[in-house]
Amino acid sequence: MTCRTDTALSIRNSLYARYPNAKVFLLDEHYDVPPRGEIDKLYKKFQNKMRATRLTAWVKNKGDCDKWAWLFKAFVTVRNWLSPNKNALPVGFICYNIGGKERQGHAINMYLETKGDTRYVRELEPQPGHGTKELTRSERKSVWLVVL
């Protein structure tokens, strides 16, 4: 996998453009942004590991949306740590309101990928049977937290 290295400042600008009302926390100075499709492959591997350990269900308050999102971020972090990449992969954690409606809070992952010279911000539902998804405009505006 050939990644493009981007600075946190450059990525921060992309995140604010996509999630204008969010508090954004970037925890590293540089990120290795993978080409399109690589995070989808990691999601499939994550799902296989979760099935192998029989962790396939949503469980209120202990295996719910935020735990799934942190687990996927951790899975990507560990695999990347063991890889020859020099920097973190840009897979983060976001909180938003489903349908943009207050009191409909949900946590999922976001990630960055490249296609040619263009960098894209994408969302991913880590729970079983999901994967990459597109938040609506109102959902993107409702994002209140991004941790990358």
mmCIF file of C-alpha atoms in Angstrom:
data_model
loop_
_atom_site.group_PDB
_atom_site.id
_atom_site.type_symbol
_atom_site.label_atom_id
_atom_site.label_comp_id
_atom_site.label_asym_id
_atom_site.label_seq_id
_atom_site.Cartn_x
_atom_site.Cartn_y
_atom_site.Cartn_z
ATOM 1 C CA MET A 1 0.000 0.000 0.000
ATOM 2 C CA THR A 2 1.514 3.311 -1.089
ATOM 3 C CA CYS A 3 0.312 6.129 1.142
ATOM 4 C CA ARG A 4 0.622 9.878 0.789
ATOM 5 C CA THR A 5 1.919 11.706 3.864
ATOM 6 C CA ASP A 6 -0.140 14.748 4.867
ATOM 7 C CA THR A 7 0.258 17.183 7.742
ATOM 8 C CA ALA A 8 -2.221 17.536 10.569
ATOM 9 C CA LEU A 9 -2.817 21.180 9.576
ATOM 10 C CA SER A 10 -3.775 20.210 6.029
ATOM 11 C CA ILE A 11 -6.036 17.431 7.278
ATOM 12 C CA ARG A 12 -7.609 19.733 9.897
ATOM 13 C CA ASN A 13 -8.742 22.063 7.102
ATOM 14 C CA SER A 14 -10.411 19.155 5.269
ATOM 15 C CA LEU A 15 -12.155 18.041 8.453
ATOM 16 C CA TYR A 16 -13.529 21.511 9.224
ATOM 17 C CA ALA A 17 -14.759 21.791 5.633
ATOM 18 C CA ARG A 18 -16.701 18.521 6.035
ATOM 19 C CA TYR A 19 -17.729 18.939 9.695
ATOM 20 C CA PRO A 20 -18.017 22.723 10.198
ATOM 21 C CA ASN A 21 -19.426 22.613 13.751
ATOM 22 C CA ALA A 22 -17.155 19.937 15.218
ATOM 23 C CA LYS A 23 -14.449 20.121 17.816
ATOM 24 C CA VAL A 24 -11.543 18.504 15.982
ATOM 25 C CA PHE A 25 -8.619 16.836 17.750
ATOM 26 C CA LEU A 26 -5.681 15.573 15.695
ATOM 27 C CA LEU A 27 -3.318 13.555 17.850
ATOM 28 C CA ASP A 28 -0.377 13.217 15.446
ATOM 29 C CA GLU A 29 1.681 15.648 13.369
ATOM 30 C CA HIS A 30 1.599 13.602 10.146
ATOM 31 C CA TYR A 31 -0.668 10.917 8.706
ATOM 32 C CA ASP A 32 -0.146 8.396 5.906
ATOM 33 C CA VAL A 33 -3.286 8.709 3.783
ATOM 34 C CA PRO A 34 -3.979 5.455 1.906
ATOM 35 C CA PRO A 35 -5.341 5.101 -1.611
ATOM 36 C CA ARG A 36 -9.049 4.575 -2.159
ATOM 37 C CA GLY A 37 -10.340 1.181 -1.056
ATOM 38 C CA GLU A 38 -7.659 0.309 1.509
ATOM 39 C CA ILE A 39 -9.756 1.198 4.567
ATOM 40 C CA ASP A 40 -12.645 -0.856 3.143
ATOM 41 C CA LYS A 41 -10.261 -3.839 3.015
ATOM 42 C CA LEU A 42 -9.276 -3.241 6.641
ATOM 43 C CA TYR A 43 -12.944 -3.104 7.608
ATOM 44 C CA LYS A 44 -13.500 -6.553 6.059
ATOM 45 C CA LYS A 45 -10.524 -7.927 8.028
ATOM 46 C CA PHE A 46 -11.882 -6.305 11.190
ATOM 47 C CA GLN A 47 -15.270 -7.942 10.649
ATOM 48 C CA ASN A 48 -13.607 -11.343 10.128
ATOM 49 C CA LYS A 49 -11.694 -10.948 13.433
ATOM 50 C CA MET A 50 -14.825 -9.897 15.274
ATOM 51 C CA ARG A 51 -16.764 -12.901 13.894
ATOM 52 C CA ALA A 52 -13.895 -15.236 14.831
ATOM 53 C CA THR A 53 -14.150 -14.052 18.439
ATOM 54 C CA ARG A 54 -17.972 -14.093 18.334
ATOM 55 C CA LEU A 55 -18.212 -10.359 18.936
ATOM 56 C CA THR A 56 -20.964 -9.606 16.465
ATOM 57 C CA ALA A 57 -23.750 -8.000 18.460
ATOM 58 C CA TRP A 58 -24.608 -4.529 19.644
ATOM 59 C CA VAL A 59 -24.897 -4.589 23.454
ATOM 60 C CA LYS A 60 -26.449 -1.604 25.232
ATOM 61 C CA ASN A 61 -23.947 0.462 27.227
ATOM 62 C CA LYS A 62 -21.048 -1.973 26.879
ATOM 63 C CA GLY A 63 -20.901 -2.967 23.213
ATOM 64 C CA ASP A 64 -22.752 -0.100 21.592
ATOM 65 C CA CYS A 65 -21.857 2.361 18.835
ATOM 66 C CA ASP A 66 -18.980 4.185 20.515
ATOM 67 C CA LYS A 67 -17.288 0.939 21.579
ATOM 68 C CA TRP A 68 -17.520 -0.407 18.011
ATOM 69 C CA ALA A 69 -15.982 2.810 16.668
ATOM 70 C CA TRP A 70 -13.105 2.718 19.189
ATOM 71 C CA LEU A 71 -12.535 -0.990 18.434
ATOM 72 C CA PHE A 72 -12.208 -0.347 14.696
ATOM 73 C CA LYS A 73 -9.841 2.563 15.323
ATOM 74 C CA ALA A 74 -7.765 0.338 17.624
ATOM 75 C CA PHE A 75 -7.735 -2.502 15.068
ATOM 76 C CA VAL A 76 -6.417 -0.160 12.363
ATOM 77 C CA THR A 77 -3.890 1.351 14.781
ATOM 78 C CA VAL A 78 -2.421 -2.039 15.766
ATOM 79 C CA ARG A 79 -2.164 -3.291 12.167
ATOM 80 C CA ASN A 80 -0.544 -0.041 11.090
ATOM 81 C CA TRP A 81 1.853 -0.111 14.058
ATOM 82 C CA LEU A 82 3.136 -3.471 12.814
ATOM 83 C CA SER A 83 3.442 -2.227 9.209
ATOM 84 C CA PRO A 84 6.309 -0.384 7.505
ATOM 85 C CA ASN A 85 4.240 2.851 7.415
ATOM 86 C CA LYS A 86 5.996 5.783 9.071
ATOM 87 C CA ASN A 87 2.899 7.567 10.374
ATOM 88 C CA ALA A 88 -0.578 6.888 11.682
ATOM 89 C CA LEU A 89 -3.386 6.005 9.290
ATOM 90 C CA PRO A 90 -6.119 8.659 9.360
ATOM 91 C CA VAL A 91 -8.971 6.649 10.872
ATOM 92 C CA GLY A 92 -10.830 8.583 13.513
ATOM 93 C CA PHE A 93 -13.854 8.620 15.770
ATOM 94 C CA ILE A 94 -16.825 10.953 15.237
ATOM 95 C CA CYS A 95 -20.040 11.732 17.099
ATOM 96 C CA TYR A 96 -23.062 13.120 15.268
ATOM 97 C CA ASN A 97 -26.857 13.176 15.333
ATOM 98 C CA ILE A 98 -28.640 10.652 13.114
ATOM 99 C CA GLY A 99 -30.683 12.573 10.574
ATOM 100 C CA GLY A 100 -29.260 15.756 12.099
ATOM 101 C CA LYS A 101 -31.846 15.436 14.902
ATOM 102 C CA GLU A 102 -30.905 16.349 18.459
ATOM 103 C CA ARG A 103 -31.027 13.480 20.941
ATOM 104 C CA GLN A 104 -30.242 11.001 18.153
ATOM 105 C CA GLY A 105 -26.525 10.791 18.975
ATOM 106 C CA HIS A 106 -24.392 8.144 17.305
ATOM 107 C CA ALA A 107 -20.679 7.338 17.061
ATOM 108 C CA ILE A 108 -18.928 5.935 13.998
ATOM 109 C CA ASN A 109 -15.556 6.231 12.293
ATOM 110 C CA MET A 110 -14.269 8.660 9.726
ATOM 111 C CA TYR A 111 -11.224 8.206 7.541
ATOM 112 C CA LEU A 112 -9.266 9.851 4.787
ATOM 113 C CA GLU A 113 -8.238 8.307 1.500
ATOM 114 C CA THR A 114 -6.787 9.495 -1.787
ATOM 115 C CA LYS A 115 -7.679 8.993 -5.400
ATOM 116 C CA GLY A 116 -5.073 10.528 -7.648
ATOM 117 C CA ASP A 117 -4.128 13.891 -6.160
ATOM 118 C CA THR A 118 -7.428 14.348 -4.333
ATOM 119 C CA ARG A 119 -7.971 13.599 -0.644
ATOM 120 C CA TYR A 120 -11.441 12.547 0.505
ATOM 121 C CA VAL A 121 -13.024 12.422 3.966
ATOM 122 C CA ARG A 122 -15.321 9.406 4.340
ATOM 123 C CA GLU A 123 -17.444 7.865 7.078
ATOM 124 C CA LEU A 124 -17.656 4.231 8.128
ATOM 125 C CA GLU A 125 -20.195 2.424 10.312
ATOM 126 C CA PRO A 126 -18.067 -0.212 12.105
ATOM 127 C CA GLN A 127 -20.889 -2.400 13.379
ATOM 128 C CA PRO A 128 -21.404 -5.760 11.621
ATOM 129 C CA GLY A 129 -22.728 -5.714 8.102
ATOM 130 C CA HIS A 130 -22.103 -2.046 7.396
ATOM 131 C CA GLY A 131 -18.893 -0.291 6.290
ATOM 132 C CA THR A 132 -18.366 2.903 4.341
ATOM 133 C CA LYS A 133 -21.387 5.208 4.334
ATOM 134 C CA GLU A 134 -22.164 8.811 3.454
ATOM 135 C CA LEU A 135 -23.549 11.156 6.087
ATOM 136 C CA THR A 136 -26.214 13.556 4.904
ATOM 137 C CA ARG A 137 -25.511 17.274 4.870
ATOM 138 C CA SER A 138 -27.491 17.781 8.101
ATOM 139 C CA GLU A 139 -25.631 14.892 9.752
ATOM 140 C CA ARG A 140 -22.253 16.369 8.733
ATOM 141 C CA LYS A 141 -23.327 19.707 10.214
ATOM 142 C CA SER A 142 -24.364 17.939 13.431
ATOM 143 C CA VAL A 143 -20.951 16.303 14.008
ATOM 144 C CA TRP A 144 -19.786 17.638 17.358
ATOM 145 C CA LEU A 145 -16.581 15.625 17.880
ATOM 146 C CA VAL A 146 -13.774 14.337 15.662
ATOM 147 C CA VAL A 147 -10.768 12.545 17.150
ATOM 148 C CA LEU A 148 -8.085 11.509 14.690
#
